[in-house]
Tab-separated table of C-alpha atoms and ligand atoms in Angstrom:
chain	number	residue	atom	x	y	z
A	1	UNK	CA	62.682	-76.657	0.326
A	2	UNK	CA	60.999	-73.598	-0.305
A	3	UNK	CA	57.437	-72.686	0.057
A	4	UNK	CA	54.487	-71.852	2.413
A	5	UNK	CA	53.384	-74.817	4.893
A	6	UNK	CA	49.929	-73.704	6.013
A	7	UNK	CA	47.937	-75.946	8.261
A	8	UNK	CA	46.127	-78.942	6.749
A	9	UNK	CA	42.300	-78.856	5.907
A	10	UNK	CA	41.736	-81.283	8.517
A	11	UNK	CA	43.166	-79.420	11.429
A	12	UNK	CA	41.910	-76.275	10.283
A	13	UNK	CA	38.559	-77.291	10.345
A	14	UNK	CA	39.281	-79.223	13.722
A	15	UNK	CA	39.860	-75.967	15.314
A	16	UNK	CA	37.106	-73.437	13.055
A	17	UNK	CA	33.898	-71.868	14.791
A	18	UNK	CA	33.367	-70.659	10.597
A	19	UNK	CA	29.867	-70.012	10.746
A	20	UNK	CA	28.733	-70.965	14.201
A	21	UNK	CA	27.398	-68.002	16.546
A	22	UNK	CA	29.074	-67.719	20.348
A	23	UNK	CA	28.037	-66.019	23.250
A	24	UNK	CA	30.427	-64.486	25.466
A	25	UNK	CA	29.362	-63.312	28.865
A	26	UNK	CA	31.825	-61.483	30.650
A	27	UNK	CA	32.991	-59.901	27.140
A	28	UNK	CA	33.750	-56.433	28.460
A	29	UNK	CA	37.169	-57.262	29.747
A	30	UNK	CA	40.126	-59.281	30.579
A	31	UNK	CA	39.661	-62.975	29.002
A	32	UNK	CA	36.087	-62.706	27.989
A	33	UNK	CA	37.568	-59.838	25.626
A	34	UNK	CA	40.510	-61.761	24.507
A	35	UNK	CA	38.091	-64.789	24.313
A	36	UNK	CA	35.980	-63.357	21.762
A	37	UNK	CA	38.758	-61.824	19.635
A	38	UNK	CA	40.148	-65.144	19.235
A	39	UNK	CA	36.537	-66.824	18.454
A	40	UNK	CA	35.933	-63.957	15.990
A	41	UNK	CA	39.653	-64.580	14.025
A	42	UNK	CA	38.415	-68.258	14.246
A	43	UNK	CA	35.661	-67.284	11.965
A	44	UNK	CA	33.051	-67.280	14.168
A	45	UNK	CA	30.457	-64.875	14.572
A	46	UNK	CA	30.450	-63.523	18.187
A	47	UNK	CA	27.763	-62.017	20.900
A	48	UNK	CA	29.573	-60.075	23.289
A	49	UNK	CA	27.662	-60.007	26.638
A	50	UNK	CA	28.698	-58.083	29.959
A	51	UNK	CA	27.267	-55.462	32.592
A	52	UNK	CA	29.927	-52.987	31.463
A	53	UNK	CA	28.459	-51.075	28.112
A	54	UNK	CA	31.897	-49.368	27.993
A	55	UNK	CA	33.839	-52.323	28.063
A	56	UNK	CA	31.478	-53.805	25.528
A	57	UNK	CA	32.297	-50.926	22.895
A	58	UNK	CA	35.949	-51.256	23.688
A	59	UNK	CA	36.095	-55.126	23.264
A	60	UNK	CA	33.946	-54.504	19.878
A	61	UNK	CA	36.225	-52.616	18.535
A	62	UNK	CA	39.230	-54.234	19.660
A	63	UNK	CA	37.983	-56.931	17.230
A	64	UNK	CA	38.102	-55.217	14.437
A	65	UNK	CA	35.494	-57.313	12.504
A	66	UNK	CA	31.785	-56.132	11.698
A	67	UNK	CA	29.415	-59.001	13.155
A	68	UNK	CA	30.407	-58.835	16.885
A	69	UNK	CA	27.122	-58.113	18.426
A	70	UNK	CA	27.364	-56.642	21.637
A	71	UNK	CA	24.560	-56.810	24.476
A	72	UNK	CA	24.195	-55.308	27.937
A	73	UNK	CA	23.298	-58.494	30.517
A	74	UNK	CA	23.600	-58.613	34.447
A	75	UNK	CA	23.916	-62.561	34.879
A	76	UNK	CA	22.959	-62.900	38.183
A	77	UNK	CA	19.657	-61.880	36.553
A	78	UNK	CA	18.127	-65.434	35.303
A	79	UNK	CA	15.478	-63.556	32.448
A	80	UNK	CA	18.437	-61.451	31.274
A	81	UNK	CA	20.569	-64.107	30.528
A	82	UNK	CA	17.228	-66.228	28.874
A	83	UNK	CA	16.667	-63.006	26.822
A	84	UNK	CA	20.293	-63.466	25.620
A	85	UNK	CA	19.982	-66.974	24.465
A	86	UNK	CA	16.445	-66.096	22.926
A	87	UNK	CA	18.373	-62.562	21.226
A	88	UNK	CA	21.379	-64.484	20.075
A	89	UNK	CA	19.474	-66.955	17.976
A	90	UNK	CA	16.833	-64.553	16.755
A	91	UNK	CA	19.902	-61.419	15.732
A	92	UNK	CA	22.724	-64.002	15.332
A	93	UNK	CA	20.944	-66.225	13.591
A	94	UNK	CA	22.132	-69.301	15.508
A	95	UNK	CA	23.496	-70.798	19.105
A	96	UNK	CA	26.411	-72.922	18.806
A	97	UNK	CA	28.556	-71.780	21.800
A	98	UNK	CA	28.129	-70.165	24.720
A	99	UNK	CA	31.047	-69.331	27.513
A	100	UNK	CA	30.345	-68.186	30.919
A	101	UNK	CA	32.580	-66.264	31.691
A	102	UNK	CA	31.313	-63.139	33.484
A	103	UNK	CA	32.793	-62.739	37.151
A	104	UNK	CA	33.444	-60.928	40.153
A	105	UNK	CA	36.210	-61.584	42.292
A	106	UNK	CA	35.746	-61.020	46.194
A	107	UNK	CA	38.855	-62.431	48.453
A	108	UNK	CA	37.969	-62.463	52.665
A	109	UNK	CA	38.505	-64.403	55.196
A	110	UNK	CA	35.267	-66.295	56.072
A	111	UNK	CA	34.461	-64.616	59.241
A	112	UNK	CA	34.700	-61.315	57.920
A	113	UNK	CA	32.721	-61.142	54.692
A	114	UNK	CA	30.039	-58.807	54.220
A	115	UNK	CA	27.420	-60.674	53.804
A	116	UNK	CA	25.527	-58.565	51.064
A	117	UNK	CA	28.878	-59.041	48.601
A	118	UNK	CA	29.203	-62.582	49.485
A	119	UNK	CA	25.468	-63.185	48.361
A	120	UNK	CA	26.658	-60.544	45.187
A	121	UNK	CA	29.478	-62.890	44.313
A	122	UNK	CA	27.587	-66.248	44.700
A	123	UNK	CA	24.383	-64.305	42.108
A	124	UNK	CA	26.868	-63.606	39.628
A	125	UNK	CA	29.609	-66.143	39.780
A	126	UNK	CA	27.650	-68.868	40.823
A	127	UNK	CA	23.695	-68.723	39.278
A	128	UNK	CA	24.898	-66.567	36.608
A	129	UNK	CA	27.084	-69.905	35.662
A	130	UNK	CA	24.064	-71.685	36.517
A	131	UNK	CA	20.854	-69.931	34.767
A	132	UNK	CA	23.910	-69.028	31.541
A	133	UNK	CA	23.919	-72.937	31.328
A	134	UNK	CA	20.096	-73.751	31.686
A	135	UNK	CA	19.424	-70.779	28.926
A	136	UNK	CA	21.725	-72.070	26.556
A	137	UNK	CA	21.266	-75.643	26.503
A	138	UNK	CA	17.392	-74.648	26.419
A	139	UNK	CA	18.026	-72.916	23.132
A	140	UNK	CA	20.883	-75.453	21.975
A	141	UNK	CA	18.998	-78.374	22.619
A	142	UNK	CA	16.381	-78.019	20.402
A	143	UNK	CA	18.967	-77.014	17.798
A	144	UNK	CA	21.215	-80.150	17.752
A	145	UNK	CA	23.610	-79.661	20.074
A	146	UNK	CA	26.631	-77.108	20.998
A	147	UNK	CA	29.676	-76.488	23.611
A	148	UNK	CA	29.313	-74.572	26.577
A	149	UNK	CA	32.117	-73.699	28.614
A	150	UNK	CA	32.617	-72.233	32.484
A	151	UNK	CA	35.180	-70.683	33.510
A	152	UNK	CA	36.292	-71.968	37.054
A	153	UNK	CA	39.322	-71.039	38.509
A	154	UNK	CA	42.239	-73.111	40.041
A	155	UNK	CA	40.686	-71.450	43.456
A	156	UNK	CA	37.882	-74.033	43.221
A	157	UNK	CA	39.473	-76.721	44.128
A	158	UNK	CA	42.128	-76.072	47.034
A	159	UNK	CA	41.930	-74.527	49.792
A	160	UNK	CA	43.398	-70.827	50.445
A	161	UNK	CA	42.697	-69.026	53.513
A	162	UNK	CA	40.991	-65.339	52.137
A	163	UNK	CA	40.216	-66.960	48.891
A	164	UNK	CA	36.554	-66.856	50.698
A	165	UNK	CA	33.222	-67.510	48.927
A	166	UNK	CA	34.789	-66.644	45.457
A	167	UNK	CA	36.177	-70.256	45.695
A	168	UNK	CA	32.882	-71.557	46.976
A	169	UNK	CA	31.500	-70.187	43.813
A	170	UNK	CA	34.044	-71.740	41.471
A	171	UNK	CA	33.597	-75.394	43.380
A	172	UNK	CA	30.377	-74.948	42.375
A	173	UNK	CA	30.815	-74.498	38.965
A	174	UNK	CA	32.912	-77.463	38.551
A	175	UNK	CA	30.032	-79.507	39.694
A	176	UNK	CA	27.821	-77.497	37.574
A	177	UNK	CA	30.332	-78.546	34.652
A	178	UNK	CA	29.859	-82.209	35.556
A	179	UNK	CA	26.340	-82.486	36.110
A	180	UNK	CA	25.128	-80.367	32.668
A	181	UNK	CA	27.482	-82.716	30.551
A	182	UNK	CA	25.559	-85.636	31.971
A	183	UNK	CA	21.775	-84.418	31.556
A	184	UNK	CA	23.029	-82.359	28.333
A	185	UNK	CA	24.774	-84.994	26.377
A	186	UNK	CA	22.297	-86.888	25.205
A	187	UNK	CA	20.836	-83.033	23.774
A	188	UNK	CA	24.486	-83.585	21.583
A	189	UNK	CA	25.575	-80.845	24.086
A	190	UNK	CA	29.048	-81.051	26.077
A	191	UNK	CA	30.012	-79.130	28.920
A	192	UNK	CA	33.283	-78.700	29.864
A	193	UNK	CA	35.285	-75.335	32.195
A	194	UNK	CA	38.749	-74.132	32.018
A	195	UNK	CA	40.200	-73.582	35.665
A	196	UNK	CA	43.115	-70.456	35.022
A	197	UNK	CA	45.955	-69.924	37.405
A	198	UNK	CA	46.412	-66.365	37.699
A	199	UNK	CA	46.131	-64.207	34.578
A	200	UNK	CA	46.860	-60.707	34.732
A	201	UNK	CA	43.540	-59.193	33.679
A	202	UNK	CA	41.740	-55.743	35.523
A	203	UNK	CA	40.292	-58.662	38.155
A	204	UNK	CA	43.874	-59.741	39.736
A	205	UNK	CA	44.917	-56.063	39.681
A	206	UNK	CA	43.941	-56.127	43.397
A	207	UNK	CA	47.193	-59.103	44.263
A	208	UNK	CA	49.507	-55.630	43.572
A	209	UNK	CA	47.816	-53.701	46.375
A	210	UNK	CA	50.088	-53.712	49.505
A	211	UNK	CA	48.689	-53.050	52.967
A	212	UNK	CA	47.294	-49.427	52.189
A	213	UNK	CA	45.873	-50.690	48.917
A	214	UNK	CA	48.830	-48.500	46.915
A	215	UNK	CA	50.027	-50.556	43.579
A	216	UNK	CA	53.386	-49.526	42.696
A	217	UNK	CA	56.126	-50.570	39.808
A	218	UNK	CA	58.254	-52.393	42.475
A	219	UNK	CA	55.359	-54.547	43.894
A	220	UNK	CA	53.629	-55.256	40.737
A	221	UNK	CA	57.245	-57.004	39.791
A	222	UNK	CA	57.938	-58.288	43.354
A	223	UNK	CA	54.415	-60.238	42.994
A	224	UNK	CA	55.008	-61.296	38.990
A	225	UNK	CA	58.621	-62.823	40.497
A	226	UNK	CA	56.409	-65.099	42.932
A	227	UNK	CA	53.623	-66.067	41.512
A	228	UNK	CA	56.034	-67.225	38.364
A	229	UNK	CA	58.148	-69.092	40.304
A	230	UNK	CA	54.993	-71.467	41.521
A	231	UNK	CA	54.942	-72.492	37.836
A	232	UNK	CA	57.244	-75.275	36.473
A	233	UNK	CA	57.018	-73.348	33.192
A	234	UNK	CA	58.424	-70.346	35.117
A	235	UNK	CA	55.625	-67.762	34.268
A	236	UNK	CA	52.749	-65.894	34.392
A	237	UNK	CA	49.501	-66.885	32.586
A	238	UNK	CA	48.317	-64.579	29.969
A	239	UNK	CA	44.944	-64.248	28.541
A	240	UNK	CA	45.750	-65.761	25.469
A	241	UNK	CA	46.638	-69.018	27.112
A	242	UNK	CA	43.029	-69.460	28.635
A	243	UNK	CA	41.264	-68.459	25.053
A	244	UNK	CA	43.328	-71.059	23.278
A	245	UNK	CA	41.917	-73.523	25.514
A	246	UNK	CA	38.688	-71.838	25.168
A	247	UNK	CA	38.610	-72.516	21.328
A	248	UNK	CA	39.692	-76.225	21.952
A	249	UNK	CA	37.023	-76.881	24.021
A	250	UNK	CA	34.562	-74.766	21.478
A	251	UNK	CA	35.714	-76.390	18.121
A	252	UNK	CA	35.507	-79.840	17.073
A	253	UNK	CA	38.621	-80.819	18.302
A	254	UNK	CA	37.385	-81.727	21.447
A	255	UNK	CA	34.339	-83.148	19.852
A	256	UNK	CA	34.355	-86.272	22.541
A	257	UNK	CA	35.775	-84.242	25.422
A	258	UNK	CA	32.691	-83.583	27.871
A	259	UNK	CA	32.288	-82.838	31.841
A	260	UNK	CA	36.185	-81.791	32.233
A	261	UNK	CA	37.534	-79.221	34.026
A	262	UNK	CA	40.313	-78.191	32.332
A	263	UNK	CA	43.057	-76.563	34.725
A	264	UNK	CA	45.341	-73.923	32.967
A	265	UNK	CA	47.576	-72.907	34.761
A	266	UNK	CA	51.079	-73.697	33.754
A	267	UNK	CA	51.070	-77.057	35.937
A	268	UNK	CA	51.049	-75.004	39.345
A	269	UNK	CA	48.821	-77.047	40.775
A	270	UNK	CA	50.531	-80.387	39.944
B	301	NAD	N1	42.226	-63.270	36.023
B	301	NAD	C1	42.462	-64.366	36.738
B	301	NAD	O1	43.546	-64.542	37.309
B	301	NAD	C2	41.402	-65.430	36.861
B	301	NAD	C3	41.772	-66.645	37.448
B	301	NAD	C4	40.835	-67.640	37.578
B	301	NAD	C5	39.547	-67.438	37.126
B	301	NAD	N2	39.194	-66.247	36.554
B	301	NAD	C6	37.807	-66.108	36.095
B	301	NAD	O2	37.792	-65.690	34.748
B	301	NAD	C7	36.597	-64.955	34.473
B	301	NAD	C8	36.965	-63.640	33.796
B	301	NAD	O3	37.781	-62.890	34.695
B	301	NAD	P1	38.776	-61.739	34.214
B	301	NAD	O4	40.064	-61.992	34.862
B	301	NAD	O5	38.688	-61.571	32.760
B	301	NAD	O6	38.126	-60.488	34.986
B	301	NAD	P2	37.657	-59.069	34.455
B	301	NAD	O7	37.250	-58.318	35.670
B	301	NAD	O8	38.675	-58.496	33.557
B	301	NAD	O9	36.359	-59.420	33.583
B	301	NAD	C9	35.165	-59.853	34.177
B	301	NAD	C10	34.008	-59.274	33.373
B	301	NAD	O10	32.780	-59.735	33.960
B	301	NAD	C11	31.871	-58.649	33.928
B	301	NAD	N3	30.824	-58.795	34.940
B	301	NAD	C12	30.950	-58.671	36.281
B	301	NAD	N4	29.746	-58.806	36.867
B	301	NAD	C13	28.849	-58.994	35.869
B	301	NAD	C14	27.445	-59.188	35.840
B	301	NAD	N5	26.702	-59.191	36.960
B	301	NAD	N6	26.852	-59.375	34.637
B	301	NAD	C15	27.569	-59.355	33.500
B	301	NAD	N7	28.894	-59.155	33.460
B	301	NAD	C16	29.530	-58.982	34.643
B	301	NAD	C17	32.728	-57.425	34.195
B	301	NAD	O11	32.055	-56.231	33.791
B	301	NAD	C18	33.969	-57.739	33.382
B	301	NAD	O12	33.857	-57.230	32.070
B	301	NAD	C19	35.898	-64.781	35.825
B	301	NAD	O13	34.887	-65.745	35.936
B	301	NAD	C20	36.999	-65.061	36.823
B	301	NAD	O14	36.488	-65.531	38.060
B	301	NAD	C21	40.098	-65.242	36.409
């Protein structure tokens, strides 16, 4: 048999953000960036918010579409990131998802963590998830409804000596996950956070440093090797794995799928 198979009306529209607006923090780079590039090809019409201006531009244009709006935010600032929602409805002309996904990553040991970036990291990874939820569902809520997603990290929920505060943070935001999707649901809004394993993205650069902080060719693959071989699928994450997930939890494919923390990670943590 000959002839094009393309996917069935049914699934397509499972899986289609056509027409809805998203909100992206953490857009500038890594899987914000690949985030909204997917949401965009899914039809939907994307905010990209982040700190970074340049990264902005560059994530803008790896789109390649015309309506990604783009929009410099610092989320540990709570009016910046109620500004955003109020912005994205009045310029986007809607609110139907919103992903927090800005996020700093800051690895000590507990006893040795200066305390003025351990307070950074908690502002940003932690309220920012916080005050991104509060502003969207504020917005969302008198709208109908909408999907908000977190991104966690697998760090959030075991224990790793050096994995510091940053895990703190992420524990956090699984609660926050849980606790939204029970006061938001009855708004029609669901909550749910994808946990990633390790994703080569400019934030795990810093795994290739070796003592004196030098990345080189041979350590780079010496540290791919191991952290693939923790994975029964025998690889490395990439950032499309964690915006595929992303969209899932977005679209209406997960339309009854609330308060989970979805771990992606390539069953390391099984
Ligand atoms: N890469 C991984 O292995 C991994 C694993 C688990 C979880 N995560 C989480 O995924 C999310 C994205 O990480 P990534 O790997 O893409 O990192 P990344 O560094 O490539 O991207 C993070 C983005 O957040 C932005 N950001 C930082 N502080 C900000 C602030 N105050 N306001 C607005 N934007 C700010 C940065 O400018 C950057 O564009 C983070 O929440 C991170 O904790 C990443």
């Amino acid at each position: 048999m000959t002839g094009e198979v393309g996917l069935a009306p049914e699934v397509a529209q499972g899986f289609s953000l056509d027409g809805r607006v998203a909100v992206i923090t953490g857009a500038g780079s890594g899987l914000g960036r690949e985030t909204a590039r997917l949401f965009a090809l899914a039809g939907a019409r994307v905010v990209l918010a982040d700190i970074d201006e340049q990264g902005l531009a560059a994530s803008a244009e790896a789109l390649r579409t015309g309506s990604a709006l783009t929009r410099k935010v610092d989320v540990s600032s709570r009016e910046e990131l109620g500004a955003l929602a109020d912005w994205a409805l009045h310029e986007a002309g809607g609110l139907d998802v919103w992903v927090n996904g800005a996020g700093i990553s800051y690895l000590h040991s507990l006893l040795e963590s200066d305390p003025a970036r351990a307070e950074h990291t908690v502002a940003v990874n932690m309220m920012g998830a916080y005050w991104g939820c509060v502003s969207a569902a504020r917005v969302m809520g008198g709208r109908g409804g909408g999907a908000i997603i977190n991104i966690s990290s697998g760090g959030g929920s075991k224990p790793l000596p050096g994995i510091g505060i940053y895990g703190m943070t992420k524990a956090a935001v699984n609660s926050l996950t849980w606790t939204s999707a029970a006061e938001f649901g009855p708004m029609g809004i669901r909550v749910n956070a994808v946990a990633p394993g390790w994703i080569e993205t400019p934030m795990s650069r810093d795994l290739f440093r070796d003592e004196t902080g030098r990345i080189s060719e041979e350590r780079k693959e010496a540290v791919r090797r191991e952290m693939a071989a923790k994975s029964p699928l025998g690889r490395l994450g990439a950032p499309s794995d964690i915006a595929f997930a992303l969209l899932y939890l977005a679209s209406d494919a997960s339309r009854f799928v609330t308060g989970q923390v979805l771990a992606v990670n390539g069953g390391e943590s099984m």
